[in-house]
Coordinates of C-alpha atoms and ligand atoms in Angstrom, one line a residue:
M1 CA 8.6 22.1 -2.3
L2 CA 8.0 18.8 -4.1
R3 CA 5.9 18.5 -7.3
H4 CA 4.0 15.4 -6.0
L5 CA 3.0 14.2 -2.6
L6 CA 3.4 10.4 -2.8
S7 CA 5.0 9.4 0.5
A8 CA 5.4 11.1 3.9
G9 CA 9.0 9.9 3.7
D10 CA 9.6 12.3 0.7
L11 CA 9.1 15.3 3.0
S12 CA 12.1 16.9 4.6
R13 CA 11.7 18.4 8.0
D14 CA 11.5 21.9 6.4
D15 CA 8.9 20.8 3.8
A16 CA 6.8 19.2 6.6
L17 CA 7.0 22.3 8.8
L18 CA 6.1 24.5 5.9
V19 CA 2.9 22.5 5.3
L20 CA 2.0 22.7 9.0
D21 CA 2.7 26.4 9.2
T22 CA 0.8 27.1 6.0
A23 CA -2.1 25.0 7.3
E24 CA -2.3 27.3 10.3
Q25 CA -2.8 30.2 8.0
M26 CA -5.4 28.3 6.1
A27 CA -7.3 27.5 9.3
L28 CA -7.9 31.2 9.7
V29 CA -10.0 31.1 6.6
A30 CA -12.4 28.7 8.2
D31 CA -13.3 31.3 10.8
R32 CA -14.3 33.9 8.2
P33 CA -17.9 34.5 7.0
I34 CA -16.7 33.8 3.5
K35 CA -14.5 30.8 3.6
K36 CA -12.8 31.3 0.3
L37 CA -9.4 32.4 -1.1
P38 CA -8.9 33.1 -4.8
T39 CA -5.5 31.4 -4.8
L40 CA -6.2 28.4 -7.2
R41 CA -8.7 30.2 -9.4
G42 CA -8.5 28.7 -12.9
K43 CA -6.9 25.5 -11.7
T44 CA -8.6 22.1 -11.9
V45 CA -8.3 19.5 -9.2
V46 CA -9.6 16.0 -9.9
N47 CA -10.5 13.7 -7.0
L48 CA -9.9 10.2 -8.4
F49 CA -11.2 7.7 -5.9
F50 CA -11.1 4.0 -6.7
E51 CA -11.7 3.0 -3.1
D52 CA -14.4 4.1 -0.7
S53 CA -13.9 7.2 1.4
T54 CA -15.9 9.6 3.4
R55 CA -13.6 12.0 5.2
T56 CA -10.7 12.1 2.8
R57 CA -12.6 12.7 -0.4
T58 CA -14.9 15.4 1.1
S59 CA -12.0 17.0 2.8
F60 CA -10.0 17.4 -0.4
E61 CA -13.1 18.6 -2.1
V62 CA -13.8 21.3 0.5
A63 CA -10.1 22.3 0.5
A64 CA -9.9 22.7 -3.2
K65 CA -13.2 24.7 -3.3
R66 CA -12.0 27.0 -0.5
L67 CA -9.0 27.8 -2.7
S68 CA -11.4 28.5 -5.7
A69 CA -10.2 25.6 -7.8
D70 CA -12.6 23.8 -10.1
V71 CA -13.2 20.3 -8.7
I72 CA -14.1 17.2 -10.5
N73 CA -15.1 14.2 -8.5
F74 CA -14.4 11.0 -10.2
S75 CA -15.3 7.7 -8.5
A76 CA -14.6 4.3 -10.0
K77 CA -18.2 3.3 -9.6
G78 CA -20.3 4.7 -12.4
S79 CA -17.2 5.5 -14.6
S80 CA -15.6 3.5 -17.4
V81 CA -13.3 1.9 -14.9
S82 CA -16.1 -0.4 -14.1
K83 CA -16.0 -1.3 -17.8
G84 CA -12.4 -2.3 -17.5
E85 CA -10.6 1.0 -18.3
S86 CA -7.1 0.9 -17.0
L87 CA -5.5 3.4 -14.6
K88 CA -3.3 4.7 -17.4
D89 CA -6.2 5.3 -19.8
T90 CA -8.1 7.1 -17.0
A91 CA -5.0 9.2 -16.3
L92 CA -4.6 10.1 -20.0
T93 CA -8.2 11.2 -20.2
L94 CA -7.7 13.4 -17.2
E95 CA -4.5 14.8 -18.6
A96 CA -6.3 15.7 -21.8
M97 CA -8.8 17.6 -19.7
G98 CA -5.9 19.6 -18.2
A99 CA -6.0 18.5 -14.6
D100 CA -3.5 20.5 -12.6
G101 CA -3.8 18.3 -9.5
I102 CA -4.9 14.7 -9.2
V103 CA -5.8 13.4 -5.8
V104 CA -5.8 9.6 -6.0
R105 CA -7.0 6.8 -3.7
H106 CA -6.4 3.3 -5.0
A107 CA -6.4 -0.2 -3.6
A108 CA -3.0 -1.0 -5.2
S109 CA 0.1 0.2 -3.3
G110 CA 2.2 2.3 -5.7
A111 CA -0.7 3.4 -8.0
P112 CA -0.1 7.1 -7.3
H113 CA 3.5 6.7 -8.1
R114 CA 2.7 5.1 -11.5
L115 CA 0.2 7.8 -12.2
S116 CA 2.8 10.5 -11.5
A117 CA 4.8 9.3 -14.5
W118 CA 1.9 9.7 -16.9
V119 CA 0.6 13.1 -16.1
R120 CA 1.8 16.7 -16.1
G121 CA -0.1 17.8 -13.0
S122 CA 0.7 17.2 -9.4
V123 CA -0.3 13.8 -7.9
I124 CA -1.4 13.7 -4.3
N125 CA -1.6 10.2 -2.7
A126 CA -4.9 10.0 -0.7
G127 CA -4.2 6.4 0.3
D128 CA -2.7 3.6 -1.7
G129 CA -3.5 0.1 -0.6
T130 CA -1.6 -0.7 2.7
H131 CA 1.2 1.6 1.7
E132 CA 0.8 5.3 2.5
H133 CA -1.6 8.2 3.3
P134 CA 0.7 11.2 3.7
T135 CA -2.0 13.9 4.1
Q136 CA -3.4 11.9 7.0
A137 CA 0.0 11.9 8.7
L138 CA 0.3 15.7 8.1
L139 CA -3.1 16.4 9.6
D140 CA -2.3 14.1 12.6
A141 CA 1.0 16.0 13.2
F142 CA -0.9 19.3 12.9
T143 CA -3.4 18.1 15.5
M144 CA -0.7 16.9 17.9
R145 CA 1.1 20.2 17.6
Q146 CA -2.1 22.1 18.1
R147 CA -3.1 20.1 21.3
L148 CA 0.4 19.6 22.8
G149 CA 2.3 22.6 21.5
R150 CA 5.2 20.6 20.0
L151 CA 6.2 17.5 18.1
D152 CA 9.9 17.2 19.0
G153 CA 10.3 14.6 21.8
L154 CA 6.6 13.5 21.9
Q155 CA 5.9 9.8 22.7
V156 CA 3.3 8.5 20.3
A157 CA 1.8 5.0 20.5
I158 CA 0.1 3.7 17.3
V159 CA -2.2 0.8 18.3
G160 CA -3.9 -1.9 16.4
D161 CA -3.9 -3.2 12.8
V162 CA -0.5 -1.8 11.7
L163 CA -0.2 -4.5 9.1
H164 CA -2.9 -3.1 6.9
S165 CA -2.6 0.6 7.8
R166 CA -1.2 3.2 5.4
V167 CA -2.0 5.7 8.2
A168 CA 0.5 4.0 10.5
R169 CA 3.2 3.8 7.9
S170 CA 2.9 7.4 6.9
N171 CA 2.8 8.5 10.5
V172 CA 5.9 6.6 11.4
L173 CA 7.9 8.2 8.6
L174 CA 6.6 11.7 9.2
L175 CA 6.9 11.6 13.0
A176 CA 10.5 10.3 12.8
T177 CA 11.3 13.3 10.5
L178 CA 9.7 15.7 13.0
G179 CA 11.5 14.3 16.0
A180 CA 8.7 12.3 17.8
S181 CA 9.2 8.8 19.1
V182 CA 6.8 6.1 18.0
T183 CA 5.9 2.8 19.6
L184 CA 3.8 0.4 17.5
V185 CA 1.5 -1.7 19.7
A186 CA -0.2 -4.7 18.1
P187 CA -0.5 -8.4 18.3
P188 CA 2.4 -10.0 16.4
T189 CA 0.0 -11.2 13.6
L190 CA -0.9 -7.5 12.8
L191 CA 2.6 -6.3 12.4
P192 CA 4.2 -6.2 9.0
V193 CA 7.3 -8.3 8.1
G194 CA 10.3 -6.1 8.3
V195 CA 8.8 -3.7 10.9
E196 CA 12.2 -3.9 12.8
A197 CA 13.6 -1.6 10.0
W198 CA 11.0 1.1 10.6
P199 CA 12.0 4.0 12.8
A200 CA 9.8 2.9 15.6
E201 CA 9.7 0.6 18.7
V202 CA 7.4 -2.4 18.8
S203 CA 5.4 -3.6 21.8
Y204 CA 2.7 -6.3 22.3
D205 CA 1.6 -4.9 25.6
L206 CA -0.7 -1.9 25.5
D207 CA -0.9 -1.6 29.3
A208 CA 2.8 -1.2 29.6
V209 CA 3.0 1.5 27.0
L210 CA 0.0 3.7 27.9
P211 CA 1.5 5.4 31.1
K212 CA 4.4 6.8 29.0
C213 CA 2.4 8.3 26.1
D214 CA 1.7 11.8 25.1
V215 CA -0.5 10.6 22.2
V216 CA -2.3 7.3 21.7
M217 CA -3.5 6.8 18.1
M218 CA -6.0 3.9 17.6
L219 CA -6.3 2.2 14.3
R220 CA -9.3 0.4 12.8
V221 CA -9.0 -3.4 12.2
Q222 CA -9.3 -3.5 8.4
R223 CA -11.3 -6.5 7.9
E224 CA -11.9 -5.8 4.2
R225 CA -8.2 -6.4 3.6
M226 CA -8.1 -9.6 5.6
N227 CA -8.6 -13.0 4.1
D228 CA -7.5 -14.9 7.2
A229 CA -8.0 -14.9 10.9
F230 CA -5.5 -12.6 12.5
F231 CA -6.9 -12.8 16.1
P232 CA -9.1 -15.3 17.9
T233 CA -12.3 -13.2 18.5
V234 CA -13.4 -9.5 18.5
R235 CA -13.8 -9.8 22.3
E236 CA -10.3 -11.0 22.8
Y237 CA -8.9 -8.3 20.5
S238 CA -10.8 -5.6 22.4
R239 CA -9.7 -7.0 25.7
R240 CA -6.1 -6.8 24.8
Y241 CA -5.8 -3.9 22.4
G242 CA -9.0 -1.8 22.7
L243 CA -9.0 1.5 24.5
D244 CA -11.7 1.8 27.1
A245 CA -12.2 4.3 30.0
D246 CA -10.1 2.2 32.5
R247 CA -7.2 2.1 30.2
M248 CA -7.5 5.8 29.3
A249 CA -7.3 6.5 33.1
V250 CA -3.7 5.2 33.2
M251 CA -2.5 7.6 30.5
P252 CA -0.8 10.8 31.7
E253 CA -3.3 13.6 32.3
H254 CA -2.2 15.7 29.3
A255 CA -2.2 12.8 26.8
V256 CA -4.6 12.8 23.9
V257 CA -6.4 10.0 22.0
M258 CA -6.5 10.1 18.2
H259 CA -8.2 8.0 15.5
P260 CA -8.1 8.6 11.7
G261 CA -11.7 7.2 11.3
P262 CA -13.7 5.3 10.4
M263 CA -14.0 4.0 14.0
V264 CA -15.5 0.8 15.0
R265 CA -16.9 1.8 18.4
G266 CA -16.8 -1.0 20.9
M267 CA -13.9 -2.7 19.1
E268 CA -10.7 -0.7 19.1
I269 CA -12.2 2.2 20.9
A270 CA -15.0 2.6 23.5
S271 CA -17.6 5.3 22.9
E272 CA -16.8 7.0 26.2
V273 CA -13.2 7.4 25.0
A274 CA -14.0 8.5 21.5
D275 CA -16.4 11.2 22.8
S276 CA -14.2 12.3 25.7
L277 CA -12.4 15.7 26.0
R278 CA -9.1 13.9 25.4
S279 CA -10.2 12.7 22.0
T280 CA -9.0 14.8 19.0
I281 CA -11.1 12.9 16.5
V282 CA -13.4 15.8 15.5
D283 CA -10.4 18.2 15.4
Q284 CA -8.6 15.8 13.1
V285 CA -11.4 16.1 10.6
A286 CA -11.5 19.9 10.8
N287 CA -7.7 20.1 10.5
G288 CA -7.8 17.8 7.5
V289 CA -9.3 20.6 5.5
S290 CA -6.7 23.2 6.5
V291 CA -3.8 20.7 5.9
R292 CA -5.1 19.7 2.5
M293 CA -5.6 23.4 1.5
A294 CA -1.9 23.9 2.4
V295 CA -0.8 20.9 0.4
L296 CA -2.9 22.0 -2.7
Y297 CA -1.7 25.6 -2.4
L298 CA 2.0 24.6 -2.1
L299 CA 1.9 22.1 -4.9
L300 CA -0.4 23.9 -7.4
G301 CA 0.1 27.5 -6.4
G302 CA 3.1 28.0 -8.8
P303 CA 3.2 28.0 -12.6
R304 CA 2.5 24.7 -14.4
P305 CA 5.6 22.7 -15.3
V306 CA 6.3 22.8 -19.0
D307 CA 8.3 19.6 -19.4
P308 CA 6.3 16.8 -21.0
P309 CA 6.0 13.9 -18.6
S310 CA 7.7 10.6 -19.6
G311 CA 5.5 7.8 -20.9
L312 CA 3.1 10.1 -22.6
E313 CA 4.4 10.2 -26.1
V314 CA 1.4 10.0 -28.4
A315 CA 1.8 8.1 -31.7
A316 CA 1.4 10.4 -34.7
Ligands
LIG1 C1 -8.1 5.5 6.8 C2 -7.8 5.0 5.4 O1 -8.7 4.9 4.6 O2 -6.6 4.8 5.2 N1 -9.1 6.4 7.0 C3 -8.9 7.7 6.6 O3 -8.4 8.0 5.5 N2 -9.2 8.7 7.4 C4 -8.1 4.4 7.8 C5 -9.1 3.3 7.8 O4 -9.7 3.0 6.8 O5 -9.2 2.6 8.8

């Protein structure tokens, strides 16, 4: 298994399946009266969040606590980061405190990668800019396998703001590794440059894609990352790319609807769809804990590496 989890693309098929199978075991713990394992007793996990988060931060926190690790929640607001402290100095402080695992979310794509060169512990990317969010892709794959019984050969549509979505990028990479076929559906303005090189098909026409899908994953339009107009109006966007009950009706009967959250009800997804039996949205949140337990266990469960990391030489 890897030392860090920075990109879904770093996972081999065997690594990814090991995480999913381990997560199945971890899920059993959630059904016990005492939802705790002693596995990471004595280890310290730091949640380093420079960007807002509800699900991902709490999910990592619950996961680490269920494995008996000590958890430190560090958010940029209220820390010395707001006084201008750099990522490197923050990392060195955490390193000095002996963090075994650092879960990081940052607005800059590549921040977790930089961090991994400065610390001895394992770095887990919990979302970096518009780049990647590998544990989200793992929990999505887990949820698909749970609902549909397989991943190989599944037809998955990922719909909406692909341009700004680290969830889409990580899902495309992981699903390709696991043998599913992905179609990205978005207006041309919300697709990244170079998307032709991704292991995915591209379509601008949601209605043409829906009848052939096993999974439809809706994405939020990330207005906080937009400084331009990417579509004429919200109404127009919803009309062409929103999933409402009429559109859901043309999906095959067994097909499921996913969303990583946070949702904007009425924009990319109608409430009746989000709350329907075909929606996996609540399962995704529950599965997030099991998958993150598996990742923490697999990365931190072994002995601590002894090699000093590069870039950490301290002047005498
Ligand atoms: C996403 C994120 O932050 O990348 N949410 C999540 O982690 N569940 C997607 C989003 O913000 O739309």
